[in-house]
Coordinates of C-alpha atoms in Angstrom, one line a residue:
Chain A
M1 CA -85.1 14.9 36.6
T2 CA -88.7 13.6 36.1
E3 CA -89.7 15.7 33.1
T4 CA -90.1 14.3 29.8
F5 CA -87.1 15.2 27.3
V6 CA -87.9 17.0 24.4
P7 CA -85.2 17.3 21.7
P8 CA -84.5 20.8 20.4
T9 CA -85.8 19.9 17.2
R10 CA -88.7 19.4 15.2
F11 CA -90.0 15.9 13.8
A12 CA -92.6 16.1 16.2
V13 CA -94.7 12.7 15.1
P14 CA -98.4 13.7 16.2
G15 CA -100.9 11.0 17.3
R16 CA -98.6 8.0 17.9
I17 CA -100.3 4.9 17.9
A18 CA -100.1 2.6 20.9
V19 CA -98.9 -0.6 20.2
S20 CA -99.9 -3.9 21.7
E21 CA -96.8 -5.4 23.6
Q22 CA -98.2 -8.5 24.3
A23 CA -99.1 -9.0 20.7
A24 CA -95.8 -7.8 19.6
S25 CA -93.8 -10.3 21.7
E26 CA -95.5 -13.8 21.3
W27 CA -95.2 -16.1 18.0
Q28 CA -98.1 -17.7 17.1
T29 CA -99.1 -20.2 14.1
A30 CA -101.0 -18.9 10.9
T31 CA -102.7 -20.7 8.2
L32 CA -102.3 -19.7 4.6
T33 CA -105.9 -19.9 3.5
G34 CA -105.7 -18.1 -0.1
I35 CA -103.2 -16.8 -2.6
R36 CA -104.1 -14.1 -5.1
R37 CA -102.1 -13.1 -8.0
E38 CA -101.9 -8.8 -8.2
T39 CA -99.3 -8.6 -11.0
P40 CA -96.8 -10.9 -12.8
R41 CA -94.2 -10.4 -10.1
V42 CA -96.5 -9.6 -7.1
T43 CA -99.0 -11.9 -5.1
T44 CA -101.2 -11.5 -1.7
F45 CA -101.3 -14.2 0.7
R46 CA -104.0 -14.4 3.2
L47 CA -103.4 -15.7 6.6
A48 CA -105.9 -16.8 9.4
V49 CA -104.1 -15.7 12.7
P50 CA -106.1 -17.3 15.8
G51 CA -106.6 -14.3 18.3
W52 CA -105.5 -11.6 15.9
P53 CA -105.7 -8.8 17.8
G54 CA -106.4 -6.3 15.0
H55 CA -104.1 -3.8 13.4
V56 CA -103.8 -0.1 12.5
P57 CA -103.5 0.4 8.7
G58 CA -99.7 0.8 8.0
Q59 CA -98.4 -1.7 10.7
H60 CA -96.5 -4.5 10.1
L61 CA -96.3 -8.4 10.6
M62 CA -93.4 -10.4 11.3
V63 CA -93.2 -13.7 9.5
R64 CA -90.7 -16.5 10.6
L65 CA -90.2 -19.4 8.8
T66 CA -88.1 -22.5 10.1
A67 CA -86.4 -25.4 8.2
E68 CA -85.9 -29.0 9.2
D69 CA -82.6 -28.3 10.9
G70 CA -83.9 -25.6 13.1
Y71 CA -82.8 -22.5 10.6
T72 CA -85.4 -19.7 11.0
A73 CA -85.6 -16.7 8.7
Q74 CA -87.8 -13.9 9.9
R75 CA -88.9 -10.7 8.0
H76 CA -91.2 -7.5 8.4
Y77 CA -93.7 -7.1 6.1
S78 CA -96.8 -4.7 5.6
I79 CA -99.9 -5.6 6.1
A80 CA -102.2 -5.2 3.0
S81 CA -105.7 -5.7 4.4
A82 CA -108.0 -3.2 6.4
P83 CA -108.5 -3.9 9.9
D84 CA -111.7 -6.1 10.3
D85 CA -113.1 -8.6 12.6
S86 CA -112.3 -11.4 9.8
G87 CA -109.2 -13.2 12.2
Q88 CA -107.2 -13.0 8.7
V89 CA -104.7 -10.6 7.4
E90 CA -103.3 -10.4 3.9
L91 CA -99.7 -9.5 3.0
T92 CA -98.8 -8.6 -0.5
L93 CA -95.2 -10.0 -1.4
D94 CA -92.7 -8.7 -4.4
H95 CA -91.0 -11.6 -6.0
V96 CA -87.4 -10.7 -4.6
E97 CA -84.9 -12.2 -7.1
G98 CA -83.3 -15.0 -4.8
G99 CA -85.6 -13.7 -1.7
E100 CA -85.0 -16.4 0.9
V101 CA -88.8 -15.8 2.5
S102 CA -90.6 -13.9 -0.4
G103 CA -89.5 -16.7 -2.6
W104 CA -90.6 -19.6 -0.4
F105 CA -94.2 -17.8 -0.5
H106 CA -93.8 -17.6 -4.2
T107 CA -92.8 -20.9 -5.4
V108 CA -93.6 -23.4 -2.4
A109 CA -96.7 -22.0 -0.3
R110 CA -100.2 -23.3 -1.0
P111 CA -103.3 -23.1 0.9
G112 CA -103.1 -24.9 4.2
D113 CA -99.6 -24.2 4.9
R114 CA -98.5 -22.7 8.2
V115 CA -96.1 -20.1 9.2
E116 CA -95.1 -18.1 12.6
V117 CA -96.1 -14.3 12.8
R118 CA -95.8 -12.0 15.4
G119 CA -97.7 -8.5 15.4
P120 CA -99.0 -6.2 14.7
V121 CA -95.7 -4.3 15.3
S122 CA -94.3 -0.8 14.8
G123 CA -96.7 2.2 15.2
F124 CA -95.0 4.9 13.6
F125 CA -96.1 4.9 9.7
A126 CA -100.0 3.8 11.2
W127 CA -102.7 5.7 9.9
P128 CA -105.9 5.3 11.9
G129 CA -108.3 7.2 9.7
D130 CA -108.5 10.3 11.7
R131 CA -106.7 12.8 9.9
P132 CA -106.2 14.0 6.1
A133 CA -103.7 11.8 4.5
L134 CA -101.5 12.1 1.3
L135 CA -100.2 8.7 0.3
I136 CA -97.1 8.5 -2.1
G137 CA -96.0 4.9 -2.9
A138 CA -94.3 3.1 -5.6
G139 CA -94.2 -0.4 -6.9
S140 CA -94.9 -2.7 -3.5
G141 CA -94.6 0.5 -1.6
V142 CA -98.3 0.6 -2.0
V143 CA -99.1 -2.2 0.2
P144 CA -99.5 -0.5 3.3
L145 CA -101.1 2.6 1.8
M146 CA -103.8 0.0 0.2
S147 CA -104.6 -0.9 3.9
M148 CA -105.3 2.7 4.5
I149 CA -107.4 3.2 1.4
R150 CA -109.5 0.1 2.2
H151 CA -110.0 1.1 5.8
H152 CA -110.9 4.4 4.5
R153 CA -113.8 2.4 2.1
A154 CA -114.9 0.0 4.8
R155 CA -115.6 2.6 7.2
N156 CA -116.8 5.1 5.0
L157 CA -114.8 7.7 6.4
T158 CA -115.1 11.0 5.0
V159 CA -111.4 12.7 6.1
P160 CA -109.8 13.3 2.9
L161 CA -107.5 10.5 1.4
R162 CA -105.5 10.3 -1.7
L163 CA -102.9 8.4 -3.4
V164 CA -100.3 9.1 -5.7
V165 CA -98.7 5.6 -7.0
S166 CA -95.7 5.0 -9.3
A167 CA -95.6 1.8 -11.1
R168 CA -93.3 0.8 -14.1
S169 CA -96.3 -0.1 -16.2
P170 CA -100.3 -0.7 -16.2
E171 CA -99.5 -4.4 -16.0
E172 CA -97.3 -4.0 -12.8
L173 CA -99.5 -1.4 -11.2
V174 CA -100.7 -3.4 -7.6
Y175 CA -104.0 -3.3 -7.2
A176 CA -105.1 -1.8 -10.4
R177 CA -108.4 -3.1 -10.1
E178 CA -109.0 -1.5 -6.8
L179 CA -107.8 1.7 -7.2
G180 CA -110.4 4.5 -7.5
T181 CA -110.8 8.3 -7.9
E182 CA -108.2 8.6 -4.9
T183 CA -105.6 7.9 -6.9
T184 CA -103.2 9.5 -9.6
P185 CA -101.1 6.7 -11.0
V186 CA -97.8 7.6 -12.2
F187 CA -96.1 5.3 -15.2
T188 CA -92.2 5.4 -15.7
R189 CA -91.8 3.0 -18.3
S190 CA -95.0 2.4 -20.4
A191 CA -98.5 3.9 -20.1
P192 CA -102.1 3.7 -21.6
E193 CA -102.2 5.7 -24.8
G194 CA -102.7 9.2 -23.9
V195 CA -101.0 9.3 -20.5
A196 CA -97.4 10.7 -20.0
V197 CA -94.4 8.5 -19.2
G198 CA -92.2 9.8 -16.6
R199 CA -90.6 10.0 -12.9
M200 CA -93.3 11.2 -10.6
A201 CA -92.6 14.9 -10.4
A202 CA -93.5 18.2 -8.8
A203 CA -96.8 18.3 -11.1
H204 CA -98.0 15.3 -9.6
V205 CA -97.7 16.5 -5.9
A206 CA -98.1 20.5 -6.0
P207 CA -101.7 20.6 -6.9
L208 CA -102.7 18.5 -3.9
L209 CA -100.6 20.5 -1.8
A210 CA -102.2 23.6 -3.0
E211 CA -105.7 22.2 -2.1
Q212 CA -104.9 22.0 1.5
P213 CA -107.7 20.1 3.4
S214 CA -108.7 21.5 6.9
G215 CA -105.4 20.8 9.3
G216 CA -103.4 20.1 6.3
W217 CA -102.1 16.8 4.8
E218 CA -100.1 14.1 6.9
A219 CA -98.1 12.5 4.4
Y220 CA -97.1 8.6 4.2
V221 CA -94.2 7.9 1.5
C222 CA -93.3 4.2 1.0
G223 CA -91.0 2.7 -1.3
S224 CA -87.4 1.8 -2.1
N225 CA -85.0 4.4 -0.5
S226 CA -84.3 6.3 -3.7
F227 CA -87.9 6.7 -4.4
A228 CA -88.5 7.6 -0.8
E229 CA -85.7 10.3 -1.1
H230 CA -87.2 11.6 -4.3
A231 CA -91.0 11.8 -3.3
S232 CA -90.1 13.3 0.2
R233 CA -88.0 16.0 -1.5
L234 CA -91.0 16.8 -3.8
L235 CA -93.1 17.1 -0.9
V236 CA -90.6 19.4 1.1
T237 CA -90.2 21.7 -2.0
A238 CA -94.3 21.9 -2.4
G239 CA -94.4 23.2 1.0
Q240 CA -95.3 19.9 3.3
P241 CA -93.6 20.3 6.5
V242 CA -90.8 17.9 7.3
D243 CA -92.3 16.7 10.7
R244 CA -95.7 16.1 8.8
I245 CA -93.9 13.4 6.3
R246 CA -93.7 9.9 7.6
I247 CA -91.6 7.5 5.5
E248 CA -91.2 3.8 5.1
R249 CA -88.3 2.4 3.2
F250 CA -87.2 -0.8 2.2
G251 CA -83.6 -1.5 0.8
Chain B
M1 CA -91.2 -24.1 16.8
H2 CA -93.0 -24.9 13.8
I3 CA -91.3 -26.3 10.9
T4 CA -92.5 -24.8 7.4
R5 CA -93.2 -27.4 4.9
G6 CA -90.8 -27.0 1.8
F7 CA -88.5 -24.3 3.4
T8 CA -84.8 -24.9 3.1
G9 CA -83.6 -21.4 3.7
R10 CA -80.5 -20.1 1.5
P11 CA -77.4 -21.8 2.2
R12 CA -75.4 -21.2 5.2
V13 CA -72.3 -21.3 7.1
D14 CA -72.5 -21.4 10.9
D15 CA -70.9 -18.0 11.4
P16 CA -70.4 -17.1 14.7
G17 CA -70.7 -13.6 14.1
L18 CA -74.1 -13.4 13.1
P19 CA -76.4 -13.0 16.1
P20 CA -79.6 -15.4 16.5
G21 CA -82.6 -14.4 13.4
Q22 CA -80.0 -12.2 11.5
Y23 CA -78.8 -12.7 7.9
D24 CA -75.6 -11.3 5.8
A25 CA -76.7 -8.4 4.0
G26 CA -73.5 -8.7 1.8
D27 CA -73.0 -5.4 -0.4
D28 CA -76.4 -4.2 0.6
W29 CA -76.6 -1.3 3.3
P30 CA -80.7 -0.8 3.4
V31 CA -81.7 2.8 4.7
L32 CA -84.2 2.6 7.2
S33 CA -85.0 6.0 8.6
A34 CA -88.7 7.1 9.3
E35 CA -88.0 11.0 8.9
V36 CA -87.0 13.3 5.6
T37 CA -82.9 13.3 5.2
P38 CA -82.1 16.6 6.4
E39 CA -80.1 18.9 4.5
L40 CA -77.2 19.5 7.0
A41 CA -73.6 20.6 6.1
P42 CA -70.9 20.1 8.3
A43 CA -70.5 23.4 9.1
D44 CA -73.8 23.7 10.5
W45 CA -73.3 20.7 12.5
T46 CA -73.2 20.7 16.2
F47 CA -72.8 18.3 18.8
R48 CA -74.1 18.9 22.6
V49 CA -73.8 16.6 25.9
D50 CA -75.6 18.0 28.6
G51 CA -77.7 16.8 31.4
L52 CA -76.2 15.5 34.5
V53 CA -72.8 16.6 34.1
A54 CA -70.3 18.9 35.4
E55 CA -69.5 20.8 32.4
P56 CA -72.4 20.9 29.5
R57 CA -70.6 21.5 26.2
T58 CA -71.1 21.6 22.5
W59 CA -68.8 20.8 20.0
D60 CA -68.9 22.1 16.2
W61 CA -67.1 20.3 13.1
E62 CA -64.1 21.7 13.6
E63 CA -63.8 21.2 17.5
A64 CA -65.0 17.7 17.2
H65 CA -62.2 16.9 14.8
R66 CA -59.3 18.0 16.7
L67 CA -60.0 15.3 19.5
P68 CA -58.0 11.9 19.1
A69 CA -59.4 10.0 15.9
S70 CA -60.9 6.5 16.9
A71 CA -62.4 3.8 14.4
Y72 CA -64.4 0.9 14.4
E73 CA -64.2 -1.8 12.1
G74 CA -66.9 -5.2 12.5
A75 CA -70.1 -5.8 12.3
I76 CA -73.5 -4.1 12.5
H77 CA -77.0 -5.4 12.8
C78 CA -80.3 -4.1 12.1
V79 CA -83.4 -5.2 13.9
T80 CA -85.2 -6.3 10.7
S81 CA -82.8 -9.0 10.6
W82 CA -80.0 -7.8 8.2
S83 CA -76.7 -7.7 9.5
K84 CA -73.5 -6.1 7.6
F85 CA -70.0 -7.4 8.1
G86 CA -66.6 -5.5 7.8
V87 CA -67.8 -2.1 7.9
R88 CA -65.3 0.6 8.6
F89 CA -66.1 3.8 10.5
A90 CA -64.0 6.5 11.5
G91 CA -64.6 9.6 14.0
V92 CA -64.0 9.8 17.7
S93 CA -64.8 7.5 20.7
L94 CA -67.8 8.9 22.7
D95 CA -65.2 8.4 25.5
A96 CA -63.3 11.6 24.4
F97 CA -66.6 14.0 24.6
L98 CA -67.9 12.0 28.3
D99 CA -64.5 12.6 29.7
A100 CA -64.8 16.3 29.0
V101 CA -68.0 16.9 30.4
R102 CA -67.7 14.7 33.6
P103 CA -71.0 13.0 33.8
H104 CA -72.1 13.1 37.6
G105 CA -71.9 9.7 39.6
S106 CA -75.7 9.4 39.5
A107 CA -75.7 9.5 35.9
T108 CA -77.1 6.0 34.3
H109 CA -78.7 6.7 31.2
A110 CA -78.6 8.9 28.1
V111 CA -81.0 10.0 25.3
A112 CA -79.3 10.3 22.1
Y113 CA -81.2 13.0 19.9
S114 CA -80.6 14.2 16.0
H115 CA -80.9 17.2 14.3
T116 CA -84.4 16.0 13.0
G117 CA -85.7 15.1 16.7
Y118 CA -85.3 11.5 16.6
T119 CA -84.6 10.1 19.8
A120 CA -83.0 7.0 21.1
N121 CA -82.2 5.8 24.9
L122 CA -79.2 4.2 25.9
P123 CA -77.8 3.0 29.1
L124 CA -74.5 4.9 29.7
A125 CA -72.6 2.0 29.9
D126 CA -73.5 0.9 26.5
L127 CA -71.7 4.3 25.4
T128 CA -68.5 4.1 27.4
G129 CA -65.3 1.9 27.6
G130 CA -64.5 2.4 23.7
R131 CA -67.8 0.9 22.5
A132 CA -69.4 3.9 20.9
W133 CA -68.3 6.5 18.6
I134 CA -69.3 9.7 16.8
A135 CA -68.5 8.5 13.1
W136 CA -68.2 10.7 10.1
E137 CA -66.7 8.4 7.9
Y138 CA -67.6 5.6 6.3
D139 CA -65.0 3.4 4.1
G140 CA -62.6 6.2 3.9
R141 CA -65.6 8.6 2.6
P142 CA -67.5 11.1 4.4
L143 CA -70.7 9.5 5.5
A144 CA -73.3 10.0 3.3
P145 CA -76.7 12.3 4.1
E146 CA -79.1 9.2 4.0
H147 CA -76.6 6.9 6.2
G148 CA -76.5 9.9 9.0
G149 CA -74.0 12.2 7.4
P150 CA -72.2 14.4 8.2
A151 CA -72.2 12.5 11.6
R152 CA -73.9 9.9 13.3
L153 CA -73.8 7.9 16.8
L154 CA -72.4 4.7 16.3
V155 CA -73.1 1.8 19.0
P156 CA -72.6 -1.6 17.0
H157 CA -73.0 -3.8 19.7
L158 CA -76.7 -3.0 19.7
Y159 CA -79.4 -2.9 17.1
F160 CA -78.5 -0.2 15.1
W161 CA -81.9 2.2 15.4
K162 CA -79.8 3.1 18.6
S163 CA -77.0 4.3 16.6
A164 CA -79.1 7.7 15.8
K165 CA -78.5 9.3 12.3
W166 CA -77.5 13.3 12.2
I167 CA -76.7 13.2 15.9
A168 CA -77.4 16.4 17.8
G169 CA -76.7 15.5 21.2
L170 CA -76.8 13.5 24.4
R171 CA -78.5 14.4 27.5
I172 CA -77.3 12.3 30.5
L173 CA -80.1 11.2 32.9
D174 CA -80.4 9.4 36.2
H175 CA -83.1 7.0 34.6
D176 CA -84.4 5.6 31.6
E177 CA -86.6 7.6 29.2
P178 CA -87.6 5.5 25.9
G179 CA -86.8 7.1 22.7
F180 CA -88.3 7.2 19.2
W181 CA -88.8 3.5 18.4
E182 CA -88.9 2.5 22.0
R183 CA -92.0 4.5 22.4
N184 CA -93.3 2.6 19.0
G185 CA -93.2 -1.1 20.6
Y186 CA -89.3 -1.5 20.3
H187 CA -87.2 -3.1 23.0
G188 CA -85.7 -0.6 25.5
R189 CA -81.9 -2.1 25.4
G190 CA -81.8 -3.5 21.8
N191 CA -79.0 -6.4 22.1
P192 CA -79.0 -8.5 19.1
W193 CA -77.4 -11.4 20.8
E194 CA -80.6 -11.7 23.1
E195 CA -82.8 -10.7 20.2
Q196 CA -84.1 -7.8 22.1
R197 CA -86.1 -6.8 19.4
Y198 CA -89.5 -5.8 20.9
S199 CA -91.0 -4.6 24.0
G200 CA -91.3 -7.7 26.1
D201 CA -88.4 -9.6 24.4

């Protein structure tokens, strides 16, 4: 048997991104070069990574912290920055209550500190900028989607790109100052005057699916599992094919 | 190894059940599927084993439930670094299915595939000898759709991306063939005790 096995079902996953195996398997030391507050609970950390091989928007970085007794903790984080040749990458982290690694970043880390990183890893959620992308996120789920938007702007891409993003309030909308006309914000607790408050609904998604770009949308959904379940159902109900929805959930 | 200034980590006990690089997720059970959770009723669920076998066969829900019940109680380990202890799954040992189809002597590997089209490759040796199950109950209740219900593969001694949710079948092969995550940079086998996370580990 030499033919490639194809399962008898859908979920075709078009255009997989090849991942550099060497980069994924080696830990290297990164230096924290900048810290930028985004919202009261969310902060961006900029890291200089010598020999960073570059990434595709939507890929992850693995971070490892080591205590004096040798104990280590490692976590996957989405890369927030667009690919560029600066040798630096940015991570945007929620301050998780009791978070072991995010807690260190939010309460201890300062420029000059060094951490170990490995990556970029994982290619499934990546978007190289080659096809229309409909991005749906909530909370810090907007992080990998922002990498895509930044990439789109930095390269002056003309392929259609839209973002529907849910936040509790305008104050908690991550990257609020950077979001532009491609973005429809949805506020679940409080909103500016004249803007409705409520959960992301068919009314936010259906109009975008009614105006399909040539070739259709590739949908990228990122957020908590409950949000991902809700948003992916909205997409399917509005007619988006299930095999053109990529989901990144965080528990 | 580089010591991280000011990092102490959470209070820890030396737990021999925790593979290197993992932490105890406690009551949490994160959901990490890349695809839309399918609406798959037990009546529509089937499980097929074919490829290099003497008698390819498909079981439906009722037929699978007539096989001898078998349970797993222990830990599961996700490559994203959480582990979960004391989980209780119930279903049928994969040995019961494989015994029925009789794999050829040349068979070495399998590709597990889901009703969504997700795939994961496994050495046959990791699927036999009472180390793998088709599971449809968790903690005494039907397995939730987001965790792979109505039925998932369960291979608890490997990282959990191998335990394909919404399992639809196994194709038995005489060679290894990377599955979904393995083609996206993850390790071919995924043994948590050897930290086989990524290709090249």
